[in-house]
Amino acid sequence: MQVELIGLIVAIMGALTVYRGLGFGLAALSLFSLLGASAALILPALGGASIQPAHLSLAFLCAALALRPKTFGIGFSAFNYPSPGFWFALFTIYGVVTAMFLPRIFAGSTVTYSLARGNDLHYILATPLKPTATNLTQAVYLLGNLVCFGAAFAYARLGRATTLAKMLLATGVVCVGFAFLDLATYATGTQGLMDVIRNANYRMLGDGEIHGFKRIVGSFSEAGAYGYVALAFYAFSLMLWLEGDRSRLVGPLAATLLATILLATSTTAYAATAVLSLGVLGYCVAAVVRRRASARHLVYILAFVVVVPVIIAGSTLLPAVRDTVTALFQETVITKLDSQSGVERMRWNERALTSFADTAGLGGGLGSIRTSSFIVALLSNVGIPGALLFLTFFVSLLRLAIATTKQADSDPIVIAALTACFAQITAASISAGSVDLGIGFCLMAGLATGTAQASSARQAMTLPFAPSWFGGPAQALRIPGSPARQPLPSASFGGSRS
C-alpha cells in the first residue's frame, strides 16, 4: 500500500473527526468529495487501484459514529421501512451480493467491457466475464455511500440541517475556486501546480480545449466529472435562492456555477442542465398557478422565456460570437455521437445490453460491466431486481419531493437537496460508467430525508444526552406526536425568511 501526501492529510482530518464528531466529519467529507482526481492511497495488490480521499475519510466517519451509539442509532433509523433509506439500503445490499456471486455464476458466459488496471495505466478492455478487482471496489463504494447517507440523515435529524446545508454551499464555493484555479494555471502554463491533487492512476484530461475554450475540469480528471458535481451544487443553490433564502451567497454562487458548467463544454452537463432548467421552470409555473410564487419565481420565468431568447437572438447579429457559439454547439452536441468518444461509449452500452440478455436479466454483478449510462449500468450489472430496487428508491424520493411542495411551511432545504439529487440522476443516466452516484448524491439524499423527518415531527422533547461534539448542549427536537409545527428559526442562511 502506497500512502500519498493527501492520504496523510486525510488521516489527520480523520483523527479530528473521531475526536470532534459527526459535524466535523461531514464537513471534511464534503470537501474531500471534490478531490475526484486525487488518490489518498494506491493499492498495488489491486492493480494500482486508487482510494480517493472521500472514501478514506468515510472510514473515520464510521469510527466517529461507532463511538457515539445514540447518534449511530439515529443514523441507523434512516433505513427504517418505508423511508427512502430503506430502499437504498436494500439496493446496496443486493448490489454487494451480486458483486460476490454473479461474476462467478456467469463466468465466461458473455463478453464485457470492463476497467483493466496496470501499474501505470487504466484502460477499457473487452474480456469474458470474470471476477475482477472492480467488483470489490464498487462494493466498497456502495457501502460507503450507505454510511454517507445515514450520517447526513442523522445530522439533519438532530436539527442541524441548516449547518449541513451551509457546509454544502461552502463546498460549492470551493468547487468554483478549483475551476478558476484550473483556468488560471492553464493560462499561465503552470498546470503542474495542480499535480498535487491530480495524482490518481486515471487518465487526466485537464488540457482539453474546444474552439479556444478551455474545458474546465477543476479538481477532477475530466470535464464531465466536473460538470456532474457542479450541477448538483448549482441545483441546490438555485432552489434555495428561488425559495427565498436571504443570504447574499446563494444567488451569485448559482450564477457562477452555471457559468463554469457552460465553460466546461461537457455534453452531459449541457443536456442535464437543460433538463434541470425545464424542471425548475415547471416548478416556478406551478408556484404561480397555486398563488404561492414569489418575485424570484417570476424573475426565473422571465429570464427563461424572455431574457435568454433575447440574448441568443442578439448574439446572432455578431458574426464572431455567432460562429464561435455555433461551432461549440456543433462539436459538443450535434456531432458528439459521431465522435470517437461517442462511438466508443455507444459500443459499451450495446455490449452491456447484450450481456444483460446473456445473463437472463440478472446482470454480470456490480462492477463487472463498463457502460456509458446509469440506466444501462443498472440493468447490466445488477439486473432487473437491482434496477427495480433503485426505481423504488427513486420513486420514494419523488414522493418526498411532491409531499414537500404541497406543504405551505416546508423547509426549503428539502426541495433544494432533492432537486440536486434528481439533477445528478439525470446526468448519470446520460453518461455514467457505473451504478455509483457518488458521495455528493448521498449527502444530498440523506440531508433531504433527515430534514423532512425533522420538519414533519409533531412533538418537542429534549434529548437525554448532550452531543458535545456538535458544539453545545442537547437541543429540543421535534418528534412524531406534537400538535403544531413552527418554522425552523434557521431556515434561511442569511436571516429570517419573508
Coordinates of C-alpha atoms in Angstrom, one line a residue:
M1 CA 0.0 0.0 0.0
Q2 CA 1.4 3.4 -1.0
V3 CA 0.3 6.4 1.1
E4 CA 0.2 9.7 -0.7
L5 CA 0.6 13.2 0.9
I6 CA -3.2 13.7 0.6
G7 CA -3.6 10.4 2.4
L8 CA -1.7 11.8 5.4
I9 CA -3.9 14.9 5.4
V10 CA -7.0 12.8 5.3
A11 CA -5.6 10.7 8.2
I12 CA -5.1 13.9 10.3
M13 CA -8.6 15.2 9.4
G14 CA -9.9 11.7 10.2
A15 CA -8.4 11.7 13.7
L16 CA -10.0 15.1 14.3
T17 CA -13.3 13.6 13.0
V18 CA -13.1 10.8 15.6
Y19 CA -12.4 13.3 18.3
R20 CA -14.8 16.1 17.3
G21 CA -17.7 14.0 15.9
L22 CA -20.2 14.0 13.1
G23 CA -20.4 17.6 12.2
F24 CA -16.6 18.0 11.6
G25 CA -16.6 14.7 9.7
L26 CA -19.3 15.7 7.3
A27 CA -17.6 19.0 6.6
A28 CA -14.4 17.2 5.8
L29 CA -16.2 14.6 3.7
S30 CA -18.0 17.2 1.7
L31 CA -14.7 19.0 0.9
F32 CA -12.9 15.8 0.1
S33 CA -15.6 14.8 -2.3
L34 CA -14.3 17.5 -4.7
L35 CA -10.9 15.7 -5.0
G36 CA -12.1 13.4 -7.7
A37 CA -8.7 13.2 -9.4
S38 CA -6.8 12.5 -6.2
A39 CA -5.5 9.3 -4.6
A40 CA -5.1 9.1 -0.8
L41 CA -3.9 5.5 -1.1
I42 CA -2.7 3.4 -4.0
L43 CA -3.1 -0.4 -3.8
P44 CA -0.6 -2.3 -6.0
A45 CA -2.2 -5.6 -4.9
L46 CA -5.4 -4.5 -6.7
G47 CA -3.6 -3.4 -9.9
G48 CA -2.7 0.1 -8.7
A49 CA -6.3 0.9 -7.6
S50 CA -6.6 4.5 -6.2
I51 CA -8.5 5.1 -3.0
Q52 CA -9.9 8.6 -3.1
P53 CA -9.7 10.9 -0.1
A54 CA -13.5 11.0 0.4
H55 CA -13.7 7.2 0.6
L56 CA -10.8 7.0 3.0
S57 CA -12.4 9.7 5.2
L58 CA -15.6 7.6 5.4
A59 CA -13.7 5.0 7.5
F60 CA -13.0 7.7 10.1
L61 CA -16.6 8.8 9.9
C62 CA -17.7 5.3 10.7
A63 CA -15.4 5.2 13.7
A64 CA -16.8 8.5 14.9
L65 CA -20.4 7.1 14.7
A66 CA -19.4 3.8 16.4
L67 CA -18.0 5.7 19.4
R68 CA -21.4 7.6 19.8
P69 CA -24.0 4.8 20.0
K70 CA -27.0 7.2 20.3
T71 CA -26.0 9.2 17.2
F72 CA -25.3 5.9 15.5
G73 CA -28.9 4.8 16.4
I74 CA -30.4 7.9 14.9
G75 CA -28.3 7.3 11.7
F76 CA -29.4 3.7 11.5
S77 CA -33.0 4.8 11.8
A78 CA -32.6 6.3 8.3
F79 CA -33.1 2.8 6.9
N80 CA -36.4 2.1 8.6
Y81 CA -39.3 1.0 6.4
P82 CA -40.7 2.6 4.3
S83 CA -38.4 5.6 4.1
P84 CA -36.1 6.2 1.0
G85 CA -33.2 5.0 3.1
F86 CA -34.8 1.5 3.5
W87 CA -34.9 1.0 -0.3
F88 CA -31.4 2.5 -0.7
A89 CA -30.1 0.0 1.8
L90 CA -31.8 -2.9 0.1
F91 CA -30.3 -1.8 -3.3
T92 CA -26.9 -1.5 -1.7
I93 CA -27.0 -4.9 -0.1
Y94 CA -28.3 -6.6 -3.2
G95 CA -25.5 -4.8 -5.2
V96 CA -22.8 -6.2 -2.9
V97 CA -24.3 -9.7 -3.1
T98 CA -24.2 -9.5 -7.0
A99 CA -20.6 -8.4 -6.9
M100 CA -19.7 -11.5 -4.8
F101 CA -21.6 -14.2 -6.7
L102 CA -22.8 -13.2 -10.2
P103 CA -19.3 -12.8 -11.9
R104 CA -18.6 -16.4 -10.7
I105 CA -22.0 -17.8 -11.7
F106 CA -21.9 -16.3 -15.2
A107 CA -18.2 -16.5 -15.7
G108 CA -17.3 -16.8 -19.4
S109 CA -21.0 -16.7 -20.5
T110 CA -20.6 -13.2 -22.0
V111 CA -18.0 -10.7 -23.2
T112 CA -17.9 -7.4 -21.3
Y113 CA -16.1 -4.1 -21.4
S114 CA -14.5 -3.6 -18.0
L115 CA -11.8 -1.5 -16.4
A116 CA -8.4 -3.0 -16.7
R117 CA -5.7 -1.8 -14.2
G118 CA -2.0 -1.8 -14.5
N119 CA 0.8 -0.1 -12.6
D120 CA 0.7 3.0 -14.8
L121 CA -2.4 2.7 -17.0
H122 CA -6.1 2.2 -16.7
Y123 CA -8.0 1.3 -19.8
I124 CA -11.2 -0.3 -21.0
L125 CA -10.8 -3.9 -22.2
A126 CA -13.2 -6.4 -23.8
T127 CA -12.9 -9.7 -21.9
P128 CA -15.0 -12.7 -20.9
L129 CA -17.0 -12.1 -17.7
K130 CA -15.0 -13.0 -14.6
P131 CA -14.4 -11.7 -11.1
T132 CA -12.2 -8.6 -11.0
A133 CA -10.9 -6.1 -8.5
T134 CA -13.6 -3.7 -9.7
N135 CA -16.2 -5.9 -8.1
L136 CA -14.6 -5.3 -4.8
T137 CA -14.0 -1.6 -5.2
Q138 CA -17.5 -0.9 -6.4
A139 CA -19.0 -2.9 -3.5
V140 CA -16.9 -0.8 -1.1
Y141 CA -18.1 2.4 -2.8
L142 CA -21.7 1.4 -2.4
L143 CA -21.3 0.6 1.3
G144 CA -19.5 3.9 1.8
N145 CA -22.5 5.7 0.1
L146 CA -24.8 4.0 2.6
V147 CA -22.7 5.2 5.5
C148 CA -22.7 8.7 4.0
F149 CA -26.5 8.7 3.6
G150 CA -27.0 7.6 7.2
A151 CA -24.6 10.2 8.6
A152 CA -26.2 13.1 6.7
F153 CA -29.6 11.8 7.8
A154 CA -28.5 11.7 11.5
Y155 CA -27.1 15.2 11.4
A156 CA -30.2 16.7 9.8
R157 CA -32.5 14.7 12.1
L158 CA -30.6 16.1 15.1
G159 CA -31.8 19.6 13.9
R160 CA -28.5 20.6 12.2
A161 CA -29.9 20.6 8.6
T162 CA -29.0 24.3 8.1
T163 CA -25.5 23.7 9.3
L164 CA -25.0 20.8 6.8
A165 CA -26.6 23.0 4.0
K166 CA -24.0 25.7 4.8
M167 CA -21.3 23.1 4.5
L168 CA -22.5 22.1 1.1
L169 CA -22.7 25.7 0.0
A170 CA -19.2 26.2 1.2
T171 CA -18.1 23.2 -0.8
G172 CA -19.8 24.7 -3.8
V173 CA -17.7 27.8 -3.3
V174 CA -14.5 25.7 -3.1
C175 CA -15.6 23.8 -6.3
V176 CA -15.8 27.2 -8.1
G177 CA -12.4 28.1 -6.7
F178 CA -10.8 25.0 -8.2
A179 CA -12.5 25.8 -11.5
F180 CA -10.9 29.3 -11.5
L181 CA -7.5 27.8 -10.4
D182 CA -7.7 25.3 -13.3
L183 CA -8.3 28.2 -15.8
A184 CA -5.5 30.3 -14.2
T185 CA -2.9 27.6 -14.2
Y186 CA -3.8 26.7 -17.8
A187 CA -3.5 30.3 -18.9
T188 CA -0.1 30.8 -17.2
G189 CA 1.4 27.4 -18.2
T190 CA 1.6 26.3 -14.6
Q191 CA -0.6 23.2 -14.7
G192 CA 2.0 21.3 -12.8
L193 CA 0.8 23.1 -9.6
M194 CA -2.4 21.0 -9.8
D195 CA -0.5 17.7 -9.9
V196 CA -0.7 17.5 -6.1
I197 CA -4.4 16.9 -6.4
R198 CA -4.3 15.0 -9.7
N199 CA -2.2 12.1 -8.5
A200 CA -4.6 9.2 -9.1
N201 CA -4.0 6.5 -11.6
Y202 CA -6.6 7.9 -14.0
R203 CA -6.2 9.3 -17.4
M204 CA -6.1 13.1 -16.9
L205 CA -7.8 15.3 -19.5
G206 CA -7.0 18.7 -18.0
D207 CA -5.6 20.3 -21.1
G208 CA -8.6 19.9 -23.4
E209 CA -9.7 22.8 -25.5
I210 CA -12.6 23.3 -27.9
H211 CA -12.6 26.3 -30.3
G212 CA -10.5 28.3 -27.9
F213 CA -12.5 27.4 -24.8
K214 CA -10.5 25.7 -22.0
R215 CA -12.6 22.7 -20.8
I216 CA -12.9 23.3 -17.1
V217 CA -12.1 20.2 -15.1
G218 CA -11.3 21.8 -11.7
S219 CA -10.1 19.2 -9.3
F220 CA -11.4 16.3 -11.4
S221 CA -9.9 14.2 -14.1
E222 CA -12.1 15.4 -17.0
A223 CA -14.8 18.0 -17.8
G224 CA -17.8 15.6 -17.5
A225 CA -16.9 14.7 -13.9
Y226 CA -16.6 18.4 -13.0
G227 CA -20.0 19.1 -14.7
Y228 CA -21.6 16.3 -12.8
V229 CA -20.6 17.6 -9.4
A230 CA -21.0 21.3 -10.2
L231 CA -24.5 20.6 -11.5
A232 CA -25.6 19.4 -8.0
F233 CA -24.3 22.5 -6.3
Y234 CA -25.9 24.7 -8.9
A235 CA -29.3 23.0 -8.5
F236 CA -29.0 23.2 -4.7
S237 CA -28.1 26.9 -4.5
L238 CA -30.6 27.8 -7.3
M239 CA -33.5 26.2 -5.4
L240 CA -32.5 27.8 -2.1
W241 CA -32.5 31.2 -3.9
L242 CA -35.9 30.6 -5.5
E243 CA -37.4 29.6 -2.2
G244 CA -36.5 33.0 -0.7
D245 CA -33.2 32.4 1.2
R246 CA -31.9 35.9 2.1
S247 CA -28.3 35.0 2.1
R248 CA -26.1 37.0 -0.3
L249 CA -24.3 33.9 -1.2
V250 CA -26.8 31.5 -2.9
G251 CA -27.7 33.7 -5.9
P252 CA -24.2 34.6 -7.0
L253 CA -23.0 31.1 -6.3
A254 CA -25.7 29.6 -8.5
A255 CA -24.9 32.1 -11.4
T256 CA -21.1 31.4 -11.1
L257 CA -21.6 27.6 -11.1
L258 CA -23.8 27.8 -14.1
A259 CA -21.1 29.8 -16.0
T260 CA -18.5 27.2 -15.1
I261 CA -20.8 24.4 -16.3
L262 CA -21.2 26.1 -19.6
L263 CA -17.5 26.7 -20.0
A264 CA -16.8 23.1 -19.1
T265 CA -18.1 22.2 -22.6
S266 CA -19.4 18.8 -21.3
T267 CA -22.2 17.3 -23.5
T268 CA -23.6 15.5 -20.4
A269 CA -23.6 18.7 -18.3
Y270 CA -25.3 20.6 -21.1
A271 CA -28.1 18.0 -21.5
A272 CA -28.6 17.6 -17.8
T273 CA -28.7 21.4 -17.3
A274 CA -31.3 21.8 -20.0
V275 CA -33.5 19.1 -18.3
L276 CA -33.0 20.7 -14.9
S277 CA -33.9 24.2 -16.3
L278 CA -37.1 22.9 -17.7
G279 CA -37.9 21.2 -14.5
V280 CA -37.3 24.3 -12.4
L281 CA -39.4 26.3 -14.9
G282 CA -42.3 23.9 -14.4
Y283 CA -41.8 24.2 -10.6
C284 CA -42.0 28.0 -10.9
V285 CA -45.0 27.9 -13.1
A286 CA -46.7 25.6 -10.6
A287 CA -46.0 28.1 -7.9
V288 CA -47.7 30.8 -9.9
V289 CA -50.7 28.6 -10.5
R290 CA -51.0 27.8 -6.8
R291 CA -50.6 31.6 -6.0
R292 CA -47.5 30.8 -3.9
A293 CA -45.0 32.4 -6.3
S294 CA -42.5 35.0 -5.0
A295 CA -40.7 37.6 -7.0
R296 CA -37.8 35.2 -7.6
H297 CA -40.0 32.6 -9.2
L298 CA -41.3 35.3 -11.6
V299 CA -37.7 36.5 -12.3
Y300 CA -36.7 33.0 -13.2
I301 CA -39.7 32.6 -15.6
L302 CA -39.0 35.9 -17.1
A303 CA -35.3 35.1 -17.6
F304 CA -36.1 31.7 -19.1
V305 CA -38.8 32.8 -21.6
V306 CA -37.7 36.4 -22.4
V307 CA -34.1 37.3 -21.4
V308 CA -32.3 34.1 -22.6
P309 CA -34.1 34.1 -26.1
V310 CA -33.3 37.8 -26.5
I311 CA -29.6 37.2 -25.7
I312 CA -29.4 34.3 -28.1
A313 CA -31.2 36.3 -30.9
G314 CA -28.9 39.3 -30.2
S315 CA -25.8 37.2 -30.4
T316 CA -26.7 36.1 -34.0
L317 CA -26.2 39.7 -35.0
L318 CA -22.5 39.5 -34.1
P319 CA -20.8 37.2 -36.6
A320 CA -17.8 36.4 -34.4
V321 CA -20.0 35.4 -31.4
R322 CA -22.4 33.5 -33.7
D323 CA -19.7 31.5 -35.4
T324 CA -18.0 30.6 -32.1
V325 CA -21.2 29.5 -30.4
T326 CA -22.4 27.6 -33.4
A327 CA -19.1 25.7 -33.7
L328 CA -19.1 24.9 -30.0
F329 CA -22.7 23.6 -30.1
Q330 CA -21.9 21.6 -33.2
E331 CA -18.9 19.8 -31.7
T332 CA -20.3 19.3 -28.1
V333 CA -23.9 18.4 -29.0
I334 CA -24.7 17.8 -32.7
T335 CA -21.7 15.6 -33.7
K336 CA -20.9 14.2 -30.3
L337 CA -22.3 10.7 -31.1
D338 CA -20.3 10.6 -34.3
S339 CA -17.0 11.4 -32.5
Q340 CA -14.6 8.7 -31.4
S341 CA -15.6 9.1 -27.8
G342 CA -19.3 8.9 -28.7
V343 CA -18.9 5.8 -30.9
E344 CA -16.9 4.1 -28.2
R345 CA -19.4 4.9 -25.5
M346 CA -22.3 3.6 -27.6
R347 CA -20.3 0.4 -28.2
W348 CA -20.0 0.0 -24.4
N349 CA -23.8 0.3 -24.0
E350 CA -24.5 -2.1 -26.8
R351 CA -22.2 -4.7 -25.4
A352 CA -23.6 -4.2 -21.9
L353 CA -27.2 -4.7 -23.1
T354 CA -26.0 -7.9 -24.8
S355 CA -24.5 -9.1 -21.5
F356 CA -27.8 -8.2 -19.8
A357 CA -29.6 -10.6 -22.2
D358 CA -26.8 -13.3 -21.9
T359 CA -27.2 -13.3 -18.1
A360 CA -31.0 -13.8 -18.3
G361 CA -31.7 -10.3 -17.0
L362 CA -29.7 -10.8 -13.7
G363 CA -26.7 -8.9 -14.8
G364 CA -23.0 -9.7 -14.5
G365 CA -22.5 -8.4 -11.0
L366 CA -21.8 -5.0 -9.5
G367 CA -18.6 -3.5 -11.1
S368 CA -18.3 -6.2 -13.8
I369 CA -19.5 -4.2 -16.8
R370 CA -18.4 -0.7 -18.0
T371 CA -21.2 1.4 -19.6
S372 CA -21.9 4.9 -20.6
S373 CA -25.3 5.3 -18.9
F374 CA -26.5 4.8 -15.4
I375 CA -29.7 3.1 -16.6
V376 CA -27.7 0.6 -18.7
A377 CA -25.3 0.1 -15.8
L378 CA -28.1 -0.8 -13.5
L379 CA -29.5 -3.4 -16.0
S380 CA -26.2 -4.9 -17.0
N381 CA -24.6 -5.0 -13.5
V382 CA -27.3 -5.7 -11.0
G383 CA -30.1 -6.8 -13.4
I384 CA -33.8 -6.4 -13.2
P385 CA -34.0 -7.0 -9.4
G386 CA -31.4 -4.3 -8.7
A387 CA -33.0 -1.9 -11.2
L388 CA -36.4 -2.3 -9.5
L389 CA -34.9 -1.7 -6.1
F390 CA -33.3 1.6 -7.3
L391 CA -36.5 2.6 -9.1
T392 CA -38.4 2.2 -5.8
F393 CA -35.8 4.3 -4.1
F394 CA -36.2 7.0 -6.8
V395 CA -40.0 6.9 -6.5
S396 CA -39.7 7.3 -2.7
L397 CA -37.6 10.4 -3.2
L398 CA -40.0 11.7 -5.8
R399 CA -42.9 11.2 -3.4
L400 CA -41.0 13.1 -0.7
A401 CA -40.4 16.0 -3.1
I402 CA -44.1 16.1 -4.1
A403 CA -45.2 16.0 -0.4
T404 CA -42.8 18.8 0.4
T405 CA -44.1 21.1 -2.4
K406 CA -47.6 20.7 -1.0
Q407 CA -46.7 21.9 2.4
A408 CA -47.0 25.7 2.9
D409 CA -44.3 25.8 5.6
S410 CA -42.0 23.2 4.3
D411 CA -38.2 23.6 4.8
P412 CA -36.6 24.8 1.5
I413 CA -33.6 22.6 2.2
V414 CA -35.6 19.5 1.4
I415 CA -36.7 20.5 -2.1
A416 CA -33.2 22.0 -2.8
A417 CA -31.4 18.8 -1.9
L418 CA -33.9 16.6 -3.8
T419 CA -33.5 18.8 -6.9
A420 CA -29.7 18.3 -6.7
C421 CA -30.3 14.5 -6.4
F422 CA -32.6 14.5 -9.5
A423 CA -30.1 16.6 -11.5
Q424 CA -27.3 14.1 -10.8
I425 CA -29.5 11.1 -11.7
T426 CA -30.3 12.9 -15.0
A427 CA -26.6 13.5 -15.7
A428 CA -25.7 9.9 -14.7
S429 CA -28.4 8.5 -16.9
I430 CA -26.7 10.1 -19.9
S431 CA -23.1 9.0 -19.4
A432 CA -22.3 7.4 -16.1
G433 CA -20.0 4.4 -16.3
S434 CA -21.2 2.6 -13.1
V435 CA -24.1 2.5 -10.6
D436 CA -22.2 4.6 -8.1
L437 CA -23.8 8.0 -7.9
G438 CA -21.1 9.4 -5.6
I439 CA -20.7 10.9 -2.2
G440 CA -22.3 14.2 -3.1
F441 CA -25.6 12.5 -4.1
C442 CA -25.7 10.6 -0.9
L443 CA -25.1 13.7 1.2
M444 CA -27.9 15.5 -0.6
A445 CA -30.3 12.5 -0.3
G446 CA -29.6 12.0 3.4
L447 CA -29.9 15.7 4.1
A448 CA -33.3 15.8 2.3
T449 CA -34.7 12.7 4.1
G450 CA -33.4 13.7 7.6
T451 CA -34.7 17.3 7.2
A452 CA -38.1 16.1 6.0
Q453 CA -38.5 13.9 9.1
A454 CA -37.3 16.6 11.5
S455 CA -39.6 19.2 9.9
S456 CA -42.7 17.0 10.0
A457 CA -42.2 16.0 13.6
R458 CA -45.1 16.8 15.9
Q459 CA -43.8 16.8 19.4
A460 CA -40.9 18.7 21.0
M461 CA -38.7 17.0 23.5
T462 CA -35.2 17.4 24.9
L463 CA -32.7 14.6 24.1
P464 CA -31.5 12.9 27.3
F465 CA -27.9 13.4 26.3
A466 CA -25.7 16.3 25.4
P467 CA -24.0 15.8 22.0
S468 CA -20.9 17.9 22.9
W469 CA -19.3 17.2 19.5
F470 CA -21.9 19.4 17.9
G471 CA -20.6 22.3 19.9
G472 CA -23.2 22.7 22.6
P473 CA -25.8 21.1 24.9
A474 CA -28.7 18.9 23.9
Q475 CA -31.3 20.7 21.8
A476 CA -35.0 20.3 21.6
L477 CA -36.1 18.1 18.8
R478 CA -39.5 17.7 17.2
I479 CA -40.5 14.1 17.0
P480 CA -43.8 12.4 15.9
G481 CA -46.7 13.2 18.2
S482 CA -46.6 17.0 18.7
P483 CA -49.6 19.3 17.9
A484 CA -48.3 22.0 15.7
R485 CA -45.1 22.7 13.9
Q486 CA -43.3 26.0 14.0
P487 CA -41.0 27.1 11.2
L488 CA -37.3 26.4 11.9
P489 CA -35.7 29.6 13.1
S490 CA -32.6 28.9 11.0
A491 CA -34.4 28.2 7.7
S492 CA -32.6 31.0 6.0
F493 CA -28.8 31.2 5.9
G494 CA -28.9 35.0 5.8
G495 CA -31.7 35.8 8.2
S496 CA -35.4 35.1 8.6
R497 CA -37.5 34.3 5.6
S498 CA -40.1 36.7 4.4

